[in-house]
């Protein structure tokens, strides 16, 4: 394993370090100086140039620099498919105030935007992403049904006044999931987001005044009042009526393809995405708004995002697999004194210790370079693990241990996991544990049928 030093981002929407920011807590646990009066919004783990991870043993060398000298650490499949880079960017977010109404471009649009405005769109990659709640978490994601929007336009006069009669009538006349419904939704949303700011401010103020007089409020109406406090008179306040309000409990996740509108509202989460920092914004932000591009590029699909509960793939290990090639995420939760094997992956992984203490022993088929093979771990530790490296993990005495692991999506490999030579068919595992017929692991632990271990064919 390769221990990393990873940067945190102090965006204005983040939680103050003194206000239970998980990002700040992880940074402090890793030994970084933390200013308790600053917001700590994101922890970045990866190779993106806007926030590259550095080697803990040599802070002048980035993980990207190291990969360029040790390309086989990516594994042949990843190297061939994605090139000499880590395909995913792994993050932790601590959200105090809402992020912008935004979308992320698909590959074709990202290439065009980067070529035209490289100072704004810093790379040419798409950015599908997945958000995994570690606390209660609120988000606005995807468009509501045309029926729900029609009801809002009939019952919220301030919204109808900004959207306009013609666009409102087109929504009322549409049927669900028809081409006409998508066209009407696009016209109405574009009318809202491009409306005269003075008119928007007047209607938002009227709406807020009216809601303050109501005794009973819906979840969306309460959110509108909060957003108006955070971003007074902003058009993003009214956009709430167009979007699904999603409430996640810890352990639940959603994934978002390119060109889908969303805004994270509050809570703390683990996030994984394709390696990109491209964001198209149009509301709830003091940053540059690219409203025309956002409105033109959205899919205008209706309905809430798919919610993932995670699949238990072996004892203590849950996987969240979105339909994107670049990434999936594992959560490993060990009770005190328990241990488990994390089978070798055919691609690279990044491991974050979210809480607790324990021990990790790495056993790799890759002998071309020396890496830390056994270490004690604790909250805030972050490691890069080369392909074809198995981890034997144990929690400490009177200590739980929780790891979050980002990996390439297993569907890009012929088989999900590949243990290196010497870790199957009865050969010894770390600490003298043995496998039985490639299925049973240390102390009788098992891998599910979907994760049967096969011998690696990689040359070492």
CSV table of C-alpha atoms in Angstrom, one decimal, residues 48 85 105-115 121-126 275-278:
chain,number,residue,atom,x,y,z
A,48,UNK,CA,-7.0,15.3,-10.7
A,85,UNK,CA,-4.3,7.8,-14.8
A,105,UNK,CA,-21.4,17.3,-19.0
A,106,UNK,CA,-21.2,14.1,-21.0
A,107,UNK,CA,-17.9,13.3,-22.7
A,108,UNK,CA,-18.7,15.0,-26.0
A,109,UNK,CA,-19.9,18.2,-24.3
A,110,UNK,CA,-17.0,18.2,-21.9
A,111,UNK,CA,-14.5,18.0,-24.8
A,112,UNK,CA,-16.2,21.0,-26.5
A,113,UNK,CA,-16.4,23.1,-23.3
A,114,UNK,CA,-12.8,22.4,-22.4
A,115,UNK,CA,-11.6,23.4,-25.8
A,121,UNK,CA,-13.9,23.7,-17.7
A,122,UNK,CA,-10.5,22.4,-16.5
A,123,UNK,CA,-10.6,19.0,-18.2
A,124,UNK,CA,-12.2,17.1,-21.1
A,125,UNK,CA,-13.8,14.3,-19.2
A,126,UNK,CA,-17.4,13.5,-18.3
A,275,UNK,CA,-12.0,11.9,-12.7
A,276,UNK,CA,-13.3,15.4,-13.6
A,277,UNK,CA,-14.1,18.7,-12.0
A,278,UNK,CA,-16.5,19.9,-14.7
